[in-house]
mmCIF file of C-alpha atoms in Angstrom:
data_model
loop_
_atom_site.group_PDB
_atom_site.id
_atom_site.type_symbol
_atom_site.label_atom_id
_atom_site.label_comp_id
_atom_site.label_asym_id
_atom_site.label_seq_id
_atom_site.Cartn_x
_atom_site.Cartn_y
_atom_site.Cartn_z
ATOM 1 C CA UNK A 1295 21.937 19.285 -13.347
ATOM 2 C CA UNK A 1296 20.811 15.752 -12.402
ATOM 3 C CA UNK A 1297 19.980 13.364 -9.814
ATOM 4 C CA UNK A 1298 23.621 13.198 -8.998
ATOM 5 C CA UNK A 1299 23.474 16.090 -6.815
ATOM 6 C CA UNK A 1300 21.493 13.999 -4.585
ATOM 7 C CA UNK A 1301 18.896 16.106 -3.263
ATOM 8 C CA UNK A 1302 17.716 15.596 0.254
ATOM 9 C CA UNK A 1303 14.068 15.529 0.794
ATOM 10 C CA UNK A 1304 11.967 13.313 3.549
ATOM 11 C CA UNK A 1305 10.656 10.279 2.263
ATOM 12 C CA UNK A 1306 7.681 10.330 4.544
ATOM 13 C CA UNK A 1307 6.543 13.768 2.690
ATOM 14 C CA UNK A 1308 7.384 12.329 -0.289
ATOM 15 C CA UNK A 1309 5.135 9.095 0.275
ATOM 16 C CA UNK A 1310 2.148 11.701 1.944
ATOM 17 C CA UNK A 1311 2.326 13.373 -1.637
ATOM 18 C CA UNK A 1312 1.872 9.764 -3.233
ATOM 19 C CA UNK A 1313 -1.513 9.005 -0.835
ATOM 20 C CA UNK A 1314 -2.790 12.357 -1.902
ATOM 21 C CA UNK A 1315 -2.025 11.805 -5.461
ATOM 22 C CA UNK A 1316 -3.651 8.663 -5.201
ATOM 23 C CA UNK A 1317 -6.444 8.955 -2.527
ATOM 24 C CA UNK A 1318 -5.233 6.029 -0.469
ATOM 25 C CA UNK A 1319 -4.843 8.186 2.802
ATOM 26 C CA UNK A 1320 -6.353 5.404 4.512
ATOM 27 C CA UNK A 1321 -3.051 3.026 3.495
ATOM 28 C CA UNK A 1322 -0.630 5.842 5.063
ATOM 29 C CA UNK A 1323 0.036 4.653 8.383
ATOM 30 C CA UNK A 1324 -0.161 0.428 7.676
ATOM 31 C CA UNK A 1325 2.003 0.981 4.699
ATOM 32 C CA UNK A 1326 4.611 3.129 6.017
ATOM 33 C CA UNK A 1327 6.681 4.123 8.615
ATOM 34 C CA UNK A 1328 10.377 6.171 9.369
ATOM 35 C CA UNK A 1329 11.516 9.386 8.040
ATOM 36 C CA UNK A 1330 14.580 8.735 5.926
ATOM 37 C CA UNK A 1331 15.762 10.860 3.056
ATOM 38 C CA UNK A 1332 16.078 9.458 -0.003
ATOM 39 C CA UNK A 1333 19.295 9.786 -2.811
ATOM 40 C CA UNK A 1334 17.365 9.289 -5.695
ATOM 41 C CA UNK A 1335 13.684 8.051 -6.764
ATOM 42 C CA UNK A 1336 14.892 4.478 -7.012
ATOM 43 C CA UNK A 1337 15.742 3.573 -3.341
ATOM 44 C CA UNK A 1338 12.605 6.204 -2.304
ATOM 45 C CA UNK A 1339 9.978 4.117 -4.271
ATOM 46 C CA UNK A 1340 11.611 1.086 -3.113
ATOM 47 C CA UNK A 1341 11.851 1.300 0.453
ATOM 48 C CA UNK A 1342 7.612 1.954 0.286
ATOM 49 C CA UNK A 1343 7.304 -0.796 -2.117
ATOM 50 C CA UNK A 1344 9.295 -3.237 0.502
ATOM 51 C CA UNK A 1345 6.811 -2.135 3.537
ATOM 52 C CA UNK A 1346 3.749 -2.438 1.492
ATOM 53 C CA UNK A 1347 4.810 -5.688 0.325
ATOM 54 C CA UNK A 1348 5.655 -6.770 3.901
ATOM 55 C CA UNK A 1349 2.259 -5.639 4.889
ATOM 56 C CA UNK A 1350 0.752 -7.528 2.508
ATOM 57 C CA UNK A 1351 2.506 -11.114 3.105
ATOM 58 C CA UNK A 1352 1.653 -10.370 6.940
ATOM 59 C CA UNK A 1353 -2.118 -10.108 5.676
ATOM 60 C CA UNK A 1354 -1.815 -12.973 3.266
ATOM 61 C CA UNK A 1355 -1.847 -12.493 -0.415
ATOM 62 C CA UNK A 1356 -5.230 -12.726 -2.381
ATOM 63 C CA UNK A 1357 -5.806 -15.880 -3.818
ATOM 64 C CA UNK A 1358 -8.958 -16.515 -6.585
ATOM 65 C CA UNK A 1359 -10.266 -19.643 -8.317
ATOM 66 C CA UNK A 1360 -8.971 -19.680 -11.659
ATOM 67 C CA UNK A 1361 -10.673 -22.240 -14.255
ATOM 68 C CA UNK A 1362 -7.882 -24.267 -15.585
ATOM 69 C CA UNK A 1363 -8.019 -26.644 -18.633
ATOM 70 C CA UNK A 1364 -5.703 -29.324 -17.962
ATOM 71 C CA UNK A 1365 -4.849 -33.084 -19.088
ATOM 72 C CA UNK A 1366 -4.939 -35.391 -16.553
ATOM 73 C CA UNK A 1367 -5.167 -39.635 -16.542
ATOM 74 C CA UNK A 1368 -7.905 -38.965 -13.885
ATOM 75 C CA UNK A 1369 -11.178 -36.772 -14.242
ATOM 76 C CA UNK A 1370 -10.786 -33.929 -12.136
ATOM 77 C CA UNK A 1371 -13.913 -31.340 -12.240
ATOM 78 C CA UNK A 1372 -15.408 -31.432 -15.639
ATOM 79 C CA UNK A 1373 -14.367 -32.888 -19.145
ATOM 80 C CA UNK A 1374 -13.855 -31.041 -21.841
ATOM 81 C CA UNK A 1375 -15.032 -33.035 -24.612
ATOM 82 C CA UNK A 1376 -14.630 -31.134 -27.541
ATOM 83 C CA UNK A 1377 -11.112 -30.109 -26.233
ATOM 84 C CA UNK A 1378 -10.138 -33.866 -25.831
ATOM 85 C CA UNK A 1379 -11.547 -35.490 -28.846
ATOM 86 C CA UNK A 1380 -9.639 -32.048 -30.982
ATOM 87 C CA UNK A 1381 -6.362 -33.094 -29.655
ATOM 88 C CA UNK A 1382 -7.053 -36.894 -29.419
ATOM 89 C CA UNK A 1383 -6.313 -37.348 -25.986
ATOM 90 C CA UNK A 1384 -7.848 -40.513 -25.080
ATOM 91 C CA UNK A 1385 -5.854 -42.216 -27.821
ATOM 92 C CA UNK A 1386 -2.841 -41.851 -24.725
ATOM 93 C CA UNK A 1387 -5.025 -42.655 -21.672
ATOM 94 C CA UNK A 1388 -5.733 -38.766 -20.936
ATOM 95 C CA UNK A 1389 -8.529 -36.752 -20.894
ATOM 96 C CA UNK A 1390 -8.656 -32.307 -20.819
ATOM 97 C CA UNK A 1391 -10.669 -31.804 -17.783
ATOM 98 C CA UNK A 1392 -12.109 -28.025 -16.759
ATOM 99 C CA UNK A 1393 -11.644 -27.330 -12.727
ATOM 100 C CA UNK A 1394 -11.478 -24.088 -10.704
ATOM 101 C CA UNK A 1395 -8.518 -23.945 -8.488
ATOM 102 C CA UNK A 1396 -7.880 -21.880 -5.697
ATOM 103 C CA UNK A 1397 -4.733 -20.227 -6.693
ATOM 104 C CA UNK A 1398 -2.504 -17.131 -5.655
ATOM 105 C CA UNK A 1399 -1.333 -16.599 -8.890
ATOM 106 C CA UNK A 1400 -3.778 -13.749 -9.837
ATOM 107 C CA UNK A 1401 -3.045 -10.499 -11.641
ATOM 108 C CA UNK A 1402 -2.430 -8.292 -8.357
ATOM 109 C CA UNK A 1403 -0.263 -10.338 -7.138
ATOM 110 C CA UNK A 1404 1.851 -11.382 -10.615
ATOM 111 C CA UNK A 1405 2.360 -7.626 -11.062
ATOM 112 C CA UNK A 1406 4.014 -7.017 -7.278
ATOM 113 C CA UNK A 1407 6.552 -9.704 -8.249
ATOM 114 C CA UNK A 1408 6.816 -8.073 -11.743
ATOM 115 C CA UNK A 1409 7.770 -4.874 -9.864
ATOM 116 C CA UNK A 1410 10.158 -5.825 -7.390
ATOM 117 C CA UNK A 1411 11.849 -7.937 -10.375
ATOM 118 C CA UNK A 1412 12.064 -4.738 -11.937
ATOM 119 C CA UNK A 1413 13.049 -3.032 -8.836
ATOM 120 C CA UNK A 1414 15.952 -5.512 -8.621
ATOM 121 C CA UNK A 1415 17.363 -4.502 -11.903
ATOM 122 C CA UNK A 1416 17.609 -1.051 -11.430
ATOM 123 C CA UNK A 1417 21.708 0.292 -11.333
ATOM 124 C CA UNK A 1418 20.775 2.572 -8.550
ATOM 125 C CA UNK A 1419 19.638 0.326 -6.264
ATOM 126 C CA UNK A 1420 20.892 0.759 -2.994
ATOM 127 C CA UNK A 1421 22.664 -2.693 -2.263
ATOM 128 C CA UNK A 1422 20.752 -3.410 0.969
ATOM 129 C CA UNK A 1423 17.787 -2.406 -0.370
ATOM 130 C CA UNK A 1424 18.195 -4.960 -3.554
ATOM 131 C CA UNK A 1425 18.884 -7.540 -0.791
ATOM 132 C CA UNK A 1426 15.095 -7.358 0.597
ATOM 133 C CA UNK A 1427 13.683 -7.344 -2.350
ATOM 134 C CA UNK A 1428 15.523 -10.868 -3.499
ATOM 135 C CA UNK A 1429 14.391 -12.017 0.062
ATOM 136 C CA UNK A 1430 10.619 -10.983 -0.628
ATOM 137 C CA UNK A 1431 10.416 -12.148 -4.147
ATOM 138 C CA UNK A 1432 11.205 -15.804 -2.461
ATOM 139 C CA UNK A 1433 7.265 -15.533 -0.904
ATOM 140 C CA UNK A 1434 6.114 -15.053 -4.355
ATOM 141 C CA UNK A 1435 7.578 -18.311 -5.641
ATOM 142 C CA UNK A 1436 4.290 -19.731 -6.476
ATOM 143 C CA UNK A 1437 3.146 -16.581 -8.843
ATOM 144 C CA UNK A 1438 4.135 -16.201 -12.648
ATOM 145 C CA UNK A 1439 5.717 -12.513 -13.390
ATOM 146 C CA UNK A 1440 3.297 -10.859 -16.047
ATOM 147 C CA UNK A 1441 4.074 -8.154 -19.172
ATOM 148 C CA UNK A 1442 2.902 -4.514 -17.466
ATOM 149 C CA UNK A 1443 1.087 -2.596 -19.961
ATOM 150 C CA UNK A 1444 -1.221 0.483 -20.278
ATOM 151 C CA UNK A 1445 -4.110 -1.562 -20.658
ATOM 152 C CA UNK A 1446 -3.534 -3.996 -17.725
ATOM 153 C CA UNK A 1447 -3.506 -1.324 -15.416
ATOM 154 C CA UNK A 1448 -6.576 0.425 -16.609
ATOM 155 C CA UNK A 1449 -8.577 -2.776 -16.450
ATOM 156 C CA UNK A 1450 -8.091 -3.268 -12.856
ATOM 157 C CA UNK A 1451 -11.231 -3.180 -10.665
ATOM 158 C CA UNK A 1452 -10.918 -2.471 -6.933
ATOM 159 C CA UNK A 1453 -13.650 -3.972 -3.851
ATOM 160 C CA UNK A 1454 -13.243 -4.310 -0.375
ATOM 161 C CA UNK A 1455 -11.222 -7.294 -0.809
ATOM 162 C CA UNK A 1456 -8.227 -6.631 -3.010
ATOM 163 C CA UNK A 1457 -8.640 -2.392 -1.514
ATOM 164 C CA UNK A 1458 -5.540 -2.816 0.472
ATOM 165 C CA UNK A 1459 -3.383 -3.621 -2.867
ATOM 166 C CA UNK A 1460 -3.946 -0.253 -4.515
ATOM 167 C CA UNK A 1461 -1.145 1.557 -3.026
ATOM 168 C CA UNK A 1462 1.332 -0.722 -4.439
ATOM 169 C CA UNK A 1463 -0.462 -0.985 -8.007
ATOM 170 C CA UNK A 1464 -0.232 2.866 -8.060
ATOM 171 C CA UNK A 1465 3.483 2.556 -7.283
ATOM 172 C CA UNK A 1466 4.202 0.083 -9.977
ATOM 173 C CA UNK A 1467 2.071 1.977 -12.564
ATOM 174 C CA UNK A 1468 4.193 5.008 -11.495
ATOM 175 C CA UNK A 1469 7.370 2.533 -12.050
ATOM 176 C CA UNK A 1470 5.984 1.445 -15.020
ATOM 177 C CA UNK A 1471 5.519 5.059 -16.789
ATOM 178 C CA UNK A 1472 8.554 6.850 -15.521
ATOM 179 C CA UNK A 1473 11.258 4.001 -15.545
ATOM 180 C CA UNK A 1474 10.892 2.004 -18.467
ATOM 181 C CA UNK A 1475 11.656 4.121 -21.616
ATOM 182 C CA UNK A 1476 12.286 1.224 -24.191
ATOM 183 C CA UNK A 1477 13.390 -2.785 -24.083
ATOM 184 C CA UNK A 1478 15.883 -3.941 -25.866
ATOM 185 C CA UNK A 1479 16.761 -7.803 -25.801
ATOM 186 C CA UNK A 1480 14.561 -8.302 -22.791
ATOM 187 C CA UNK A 1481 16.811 -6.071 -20.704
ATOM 188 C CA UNK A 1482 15.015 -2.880 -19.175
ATOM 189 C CA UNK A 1483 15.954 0.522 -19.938
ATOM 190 C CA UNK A 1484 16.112 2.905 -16.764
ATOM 191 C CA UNK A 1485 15.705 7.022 -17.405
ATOM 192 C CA UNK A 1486 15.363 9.466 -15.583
ATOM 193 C CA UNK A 1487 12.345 9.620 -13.876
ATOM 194 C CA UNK A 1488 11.668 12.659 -12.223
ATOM 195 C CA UNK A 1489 12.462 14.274 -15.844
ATOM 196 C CA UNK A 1490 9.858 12.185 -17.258
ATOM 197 C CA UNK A 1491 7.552 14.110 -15.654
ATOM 198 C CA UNK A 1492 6.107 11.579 -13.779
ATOM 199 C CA UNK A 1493 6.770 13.668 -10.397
ATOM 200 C CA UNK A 1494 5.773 16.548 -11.868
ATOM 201 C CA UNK A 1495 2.276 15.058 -12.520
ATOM 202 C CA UNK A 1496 2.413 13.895 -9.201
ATOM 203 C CA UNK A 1497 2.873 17.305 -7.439
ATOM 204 C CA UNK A 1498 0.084 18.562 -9.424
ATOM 205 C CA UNK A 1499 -2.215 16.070 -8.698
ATOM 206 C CA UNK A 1500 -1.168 16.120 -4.701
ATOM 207 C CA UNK A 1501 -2.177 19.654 -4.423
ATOM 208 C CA UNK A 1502 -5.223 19.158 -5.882
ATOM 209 C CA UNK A 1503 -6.374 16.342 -3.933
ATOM 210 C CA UNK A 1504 -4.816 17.545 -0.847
ATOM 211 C CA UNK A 1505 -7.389 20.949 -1.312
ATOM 212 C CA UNK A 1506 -10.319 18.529 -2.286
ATOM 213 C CA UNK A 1507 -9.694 16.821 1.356
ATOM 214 C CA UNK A 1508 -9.091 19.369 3.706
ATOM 215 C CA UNK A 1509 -11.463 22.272 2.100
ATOM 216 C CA UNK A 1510 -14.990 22.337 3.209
ATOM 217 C CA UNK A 1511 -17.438 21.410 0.253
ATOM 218 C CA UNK A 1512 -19.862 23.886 1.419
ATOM 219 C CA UNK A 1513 -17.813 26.664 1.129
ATOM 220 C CA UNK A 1514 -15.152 26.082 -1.077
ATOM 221 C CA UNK A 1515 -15.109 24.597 -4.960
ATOM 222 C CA UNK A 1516 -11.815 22.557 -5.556
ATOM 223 C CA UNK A 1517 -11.516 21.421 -9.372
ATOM 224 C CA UNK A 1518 -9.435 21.709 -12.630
ATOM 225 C CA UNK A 1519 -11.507 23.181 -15.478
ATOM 226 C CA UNK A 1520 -10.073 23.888 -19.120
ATOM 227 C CA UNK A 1521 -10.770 27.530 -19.832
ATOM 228 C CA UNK A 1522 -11.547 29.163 -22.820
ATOM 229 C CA UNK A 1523 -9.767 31.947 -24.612
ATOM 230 C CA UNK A 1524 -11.821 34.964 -24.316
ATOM 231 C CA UNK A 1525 -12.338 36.157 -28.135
ATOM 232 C CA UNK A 1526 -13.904 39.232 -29.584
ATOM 233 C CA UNK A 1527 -15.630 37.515 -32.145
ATOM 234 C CA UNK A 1528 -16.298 34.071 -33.294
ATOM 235 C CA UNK A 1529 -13.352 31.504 -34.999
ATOM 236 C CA UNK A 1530 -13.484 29.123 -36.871
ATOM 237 C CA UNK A 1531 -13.009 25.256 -35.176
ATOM 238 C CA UNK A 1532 -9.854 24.782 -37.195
ATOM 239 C CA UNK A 1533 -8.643 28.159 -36.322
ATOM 240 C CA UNK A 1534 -9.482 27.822 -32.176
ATOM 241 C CA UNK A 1535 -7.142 24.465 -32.697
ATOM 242 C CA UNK A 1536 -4.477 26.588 -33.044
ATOM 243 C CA UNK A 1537 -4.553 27.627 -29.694
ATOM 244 C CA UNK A 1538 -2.656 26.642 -26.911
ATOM 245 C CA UNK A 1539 -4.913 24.532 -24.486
ATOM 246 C CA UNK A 1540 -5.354 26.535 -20.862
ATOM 247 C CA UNK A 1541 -6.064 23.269 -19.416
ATOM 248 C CA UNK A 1542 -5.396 24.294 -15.012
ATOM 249 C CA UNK A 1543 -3.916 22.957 -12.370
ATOM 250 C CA UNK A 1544 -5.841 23.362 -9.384
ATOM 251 C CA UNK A 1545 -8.995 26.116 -9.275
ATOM 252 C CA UNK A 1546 -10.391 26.966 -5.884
ATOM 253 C CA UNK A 1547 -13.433 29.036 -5.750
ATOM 254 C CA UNK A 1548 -14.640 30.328 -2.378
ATOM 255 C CA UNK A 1549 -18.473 30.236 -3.039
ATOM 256 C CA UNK A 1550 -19.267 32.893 -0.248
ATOM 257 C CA UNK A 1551 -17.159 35.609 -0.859
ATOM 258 C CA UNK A 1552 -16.846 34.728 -4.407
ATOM 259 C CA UNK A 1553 -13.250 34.465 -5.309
ATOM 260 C CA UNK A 1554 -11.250 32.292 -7.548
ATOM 261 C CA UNK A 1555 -7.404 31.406 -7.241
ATOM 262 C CA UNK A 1556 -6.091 29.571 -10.079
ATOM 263 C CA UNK A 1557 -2.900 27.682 -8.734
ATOM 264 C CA UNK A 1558 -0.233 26.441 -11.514
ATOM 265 C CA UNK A 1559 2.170 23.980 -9.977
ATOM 266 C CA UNK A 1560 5.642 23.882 -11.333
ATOM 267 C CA UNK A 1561 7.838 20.708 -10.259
ATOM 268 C CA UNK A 1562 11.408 20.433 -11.357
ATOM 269 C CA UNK A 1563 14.493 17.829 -10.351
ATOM 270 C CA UNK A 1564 16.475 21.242 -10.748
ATOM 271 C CA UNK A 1565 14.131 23.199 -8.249
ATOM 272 C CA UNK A 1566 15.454 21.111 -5.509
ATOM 273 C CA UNK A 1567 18.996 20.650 -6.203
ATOM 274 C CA UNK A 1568 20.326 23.901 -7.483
ATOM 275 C CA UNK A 1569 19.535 27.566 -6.274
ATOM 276 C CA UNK A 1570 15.785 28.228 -5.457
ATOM 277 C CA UNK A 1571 15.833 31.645 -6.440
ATOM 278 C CA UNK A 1572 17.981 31.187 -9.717
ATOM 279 C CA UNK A 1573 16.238 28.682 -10.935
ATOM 280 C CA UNK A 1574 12.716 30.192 -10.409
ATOM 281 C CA UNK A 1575 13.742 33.614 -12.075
ATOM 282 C CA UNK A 1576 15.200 31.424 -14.969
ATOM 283 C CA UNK A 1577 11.841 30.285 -15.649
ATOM 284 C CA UNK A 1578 9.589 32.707 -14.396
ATOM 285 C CA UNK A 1579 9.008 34.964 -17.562
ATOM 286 C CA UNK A 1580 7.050 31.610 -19.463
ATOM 287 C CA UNK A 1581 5.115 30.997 -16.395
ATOM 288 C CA UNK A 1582 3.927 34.237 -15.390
ATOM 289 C CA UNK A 1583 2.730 34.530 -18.993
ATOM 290 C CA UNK A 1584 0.661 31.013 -18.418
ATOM 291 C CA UNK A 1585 -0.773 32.734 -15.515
ATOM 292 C CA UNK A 1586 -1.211 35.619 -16.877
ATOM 293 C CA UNK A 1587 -3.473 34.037 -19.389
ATOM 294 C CA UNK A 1588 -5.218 31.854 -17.041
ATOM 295 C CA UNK A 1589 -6.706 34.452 -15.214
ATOM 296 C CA UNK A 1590 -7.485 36.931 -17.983
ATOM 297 C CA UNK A 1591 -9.661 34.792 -20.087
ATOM 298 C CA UNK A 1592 -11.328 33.344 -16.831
ATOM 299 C CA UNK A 1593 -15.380 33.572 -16.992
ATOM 300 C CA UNK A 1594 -15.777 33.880 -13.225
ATOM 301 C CA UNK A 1595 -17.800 36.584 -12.049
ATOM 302 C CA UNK A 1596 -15.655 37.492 -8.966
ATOM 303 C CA UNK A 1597 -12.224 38.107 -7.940
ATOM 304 C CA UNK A 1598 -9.621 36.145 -9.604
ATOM 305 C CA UNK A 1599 -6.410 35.342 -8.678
ATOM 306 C CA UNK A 1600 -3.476 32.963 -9.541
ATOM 307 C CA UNK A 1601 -0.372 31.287 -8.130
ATOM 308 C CA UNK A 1602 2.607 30.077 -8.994
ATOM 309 C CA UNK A 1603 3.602 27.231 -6.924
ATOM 310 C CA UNK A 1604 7.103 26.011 -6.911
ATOM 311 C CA UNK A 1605 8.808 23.198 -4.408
ATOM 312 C CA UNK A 1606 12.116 23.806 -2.512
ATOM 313 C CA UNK A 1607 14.337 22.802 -0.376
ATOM 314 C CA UNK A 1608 14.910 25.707 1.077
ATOM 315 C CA UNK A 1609 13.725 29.294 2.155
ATOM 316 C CA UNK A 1610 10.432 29.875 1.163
ATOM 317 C CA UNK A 1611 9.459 32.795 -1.070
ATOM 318 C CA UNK A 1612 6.246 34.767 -0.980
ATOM 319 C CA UNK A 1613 6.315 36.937 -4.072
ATOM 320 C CA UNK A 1614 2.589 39.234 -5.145
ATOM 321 C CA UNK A 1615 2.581 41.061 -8.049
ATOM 322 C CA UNK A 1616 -0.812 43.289 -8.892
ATOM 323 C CA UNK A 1617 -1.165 43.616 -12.438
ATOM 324 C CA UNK A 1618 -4.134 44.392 -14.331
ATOM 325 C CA UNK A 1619 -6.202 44.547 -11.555
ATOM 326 C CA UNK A 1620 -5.730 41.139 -10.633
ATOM 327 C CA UNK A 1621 -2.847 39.536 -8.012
ATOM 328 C CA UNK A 1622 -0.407 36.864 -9.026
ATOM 329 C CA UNK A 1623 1.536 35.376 -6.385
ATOM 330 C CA UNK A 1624 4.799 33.735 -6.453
ATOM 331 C CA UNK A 1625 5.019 30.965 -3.728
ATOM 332 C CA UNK A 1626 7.254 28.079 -2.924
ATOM 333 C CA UNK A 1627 6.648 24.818 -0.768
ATOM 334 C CA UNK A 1628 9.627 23.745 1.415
ATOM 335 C CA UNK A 1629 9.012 19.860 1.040
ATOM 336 C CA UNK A 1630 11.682 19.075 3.357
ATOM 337 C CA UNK A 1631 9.870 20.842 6.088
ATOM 338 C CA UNK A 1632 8.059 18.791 8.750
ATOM 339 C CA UNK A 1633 4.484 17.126 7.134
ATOM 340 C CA UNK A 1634 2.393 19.427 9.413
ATOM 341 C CA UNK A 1635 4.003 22.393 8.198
ATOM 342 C CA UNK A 1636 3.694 21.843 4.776
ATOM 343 C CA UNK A 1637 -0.265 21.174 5.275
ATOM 344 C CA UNK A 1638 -0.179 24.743 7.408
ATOM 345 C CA UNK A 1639 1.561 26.349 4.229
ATOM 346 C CA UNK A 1640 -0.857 25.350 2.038
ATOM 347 C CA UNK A 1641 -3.804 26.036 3.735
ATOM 348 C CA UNK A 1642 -2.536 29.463 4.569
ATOM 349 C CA UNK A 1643 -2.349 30.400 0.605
ATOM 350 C CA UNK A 1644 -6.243 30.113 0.641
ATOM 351 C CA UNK A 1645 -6.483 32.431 3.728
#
């Protein structure tokens, strides 16, 4: 089943699971505010993208000083000579001169227009919602639109000064990755994104910040180790590539009365359009194996548990099954609930 079923989830908890995923918590309030529900990842991404980018203009848009090479009939900064005698300027009464000017057109700010172009395009677009973006895109005049890539993002570099664009660099990285599958004649190619995974990376990576934050460091160990498979004698390299990585979610480790829970997160678009219950008993013989195997080749020296965590939209289960000495819980997160109650729920699964 797809998007079409529209679930109905709160776009403020959606957007709280973003700043976790992101640690930009500081960004939550100035960046956003309401507490619509969002149709389908399209309008929910856009309607944060249009406050941040509001936010932004309000603030005033980075500007840098680029060094330009230019050819001017007046000397402006400093000639290039070996630039002008290569292409024979002077023969026409021009010279290449070097300056530094003070422009907005800067990387940050070339990839927010690139993004709400993008945004723009997209068929799902709520019509209103296209509107604002055409009416923003007007303050960006002045700024070229630039190709995204993998390594543009990863060679950005964040101070106090350009801080306050991260949230909307995450978003069109996120953009990036889960909306554009392919190109084809310079058109862009929308899938679906929460079945590229992209959310489900995101839930992952929410819970695991969101226990980093709120846990006490003194007492409590919040991380996501790879474990090793537990084997009675020594394999070869070549053989142990065989096996399946146990690479975890989230690992919490309560350093005073020495326990470990090993949470597995498991996001789907069906999860939260279709039957809770159906849908986690349709799936729940693979994952309880993953658990399973988690916590039985563990090396911790205490108690070990592990949890399945699944979203809904509806009533919450609380599922524990003891097996070989060790618990495995079943539990769900209603993420249409109110924010403080979802912060209450998963604080209570380390009680």
């Amino acid at each position: 089943m797809g998007m079409s079923s529209k679930p109905q989830m709160p776009i403020k908890n959606i957007y709280y699971m973003l700043c976790y995923a992101w640690n930009v918590l500081e960004q939550s309030d100035s960046i956003f505010a309401g507490s619509d529900k969002f149709d389908n990842i399209y309008n929910l991404l856009s309607k944060i993208y249009i406050n941040g980018t509001v936010s932004l203009i309000k603030r005033g848009l980075n500007s840098y000083y680029i060094r330009e090479n230019e050819m001017l009939s007046t000397i402006k900064g400093k000639i290039n000579m070996e630039d002008s005698l290569k292409y024979q300027t002077f023969r026409h009464g021009r010279v290449i001169c070097q300056h530094d000017n003070f422009s907005e057109n800067i990387r940050l700010n070339q990839i927010v227009k690139t993004t709400i172009s993008m945004l723009i395009k997209s068929p799902q677009l709520d019509t209103i919602l296209r509107n604002k973006l055409v009416k923003l895109r007007f303050s960006f005049s002045n700024i070229q639109e630039i190709k995204l890539s993998k390594g543009l993002f990863s060679s950005l570099r964040y101070n106090r000064n350009n801080y306050h664009y991260r949230m909307l660099i995450n978003i069109s990285e996120l953009i990036y990755k889960g909306l554009i599958t392919t190109e084809e004649d310079n058109k862009i190619l929308f899938s679906d994104f929460v079945r590229d995974r992209q959310m489900a990376k995101l839930y992952e990576k929410f819970v695991l910040n969101f226990y980093s934050a709120h846990l006490d460091v003194k007492k409590y160990n919040v991380h996501a180790p790879k474990l090793k498979w537990n084997l009675d004698e020594t394999v070869s390299e070549e053989d142990l590539l065989l096996l399946p990585e146990m690479r975890t979610d989230i690992v919490i480790e309560n350093k005073i009365e020495n326990t470990q829970l090993i949470i597995d997160t498991k996001y789907y678009a069906e999860t939260l359009v279709t039957s809770y219950r159906a849908d986690i008993e349709k799936v729940r013989t693979s994952h309880l194996f993953q658990i399973l195997a988690y916590v039985n080749n563990s090396n911790f020296l205490g108690e070990i548990n592990g949890t399945l965590l699944y979203p809904t939209i509806e009533k919450e289960i609380n599922a524990k099954f003891p097996i070989g000495g060790k618990k495995i819980y079943i539990k769900t997160l209603n993420l249409d609930a109110e924010w403080k109650d979802i912060s209450d729920r998963l604080l209570s699964f380390i009680k």
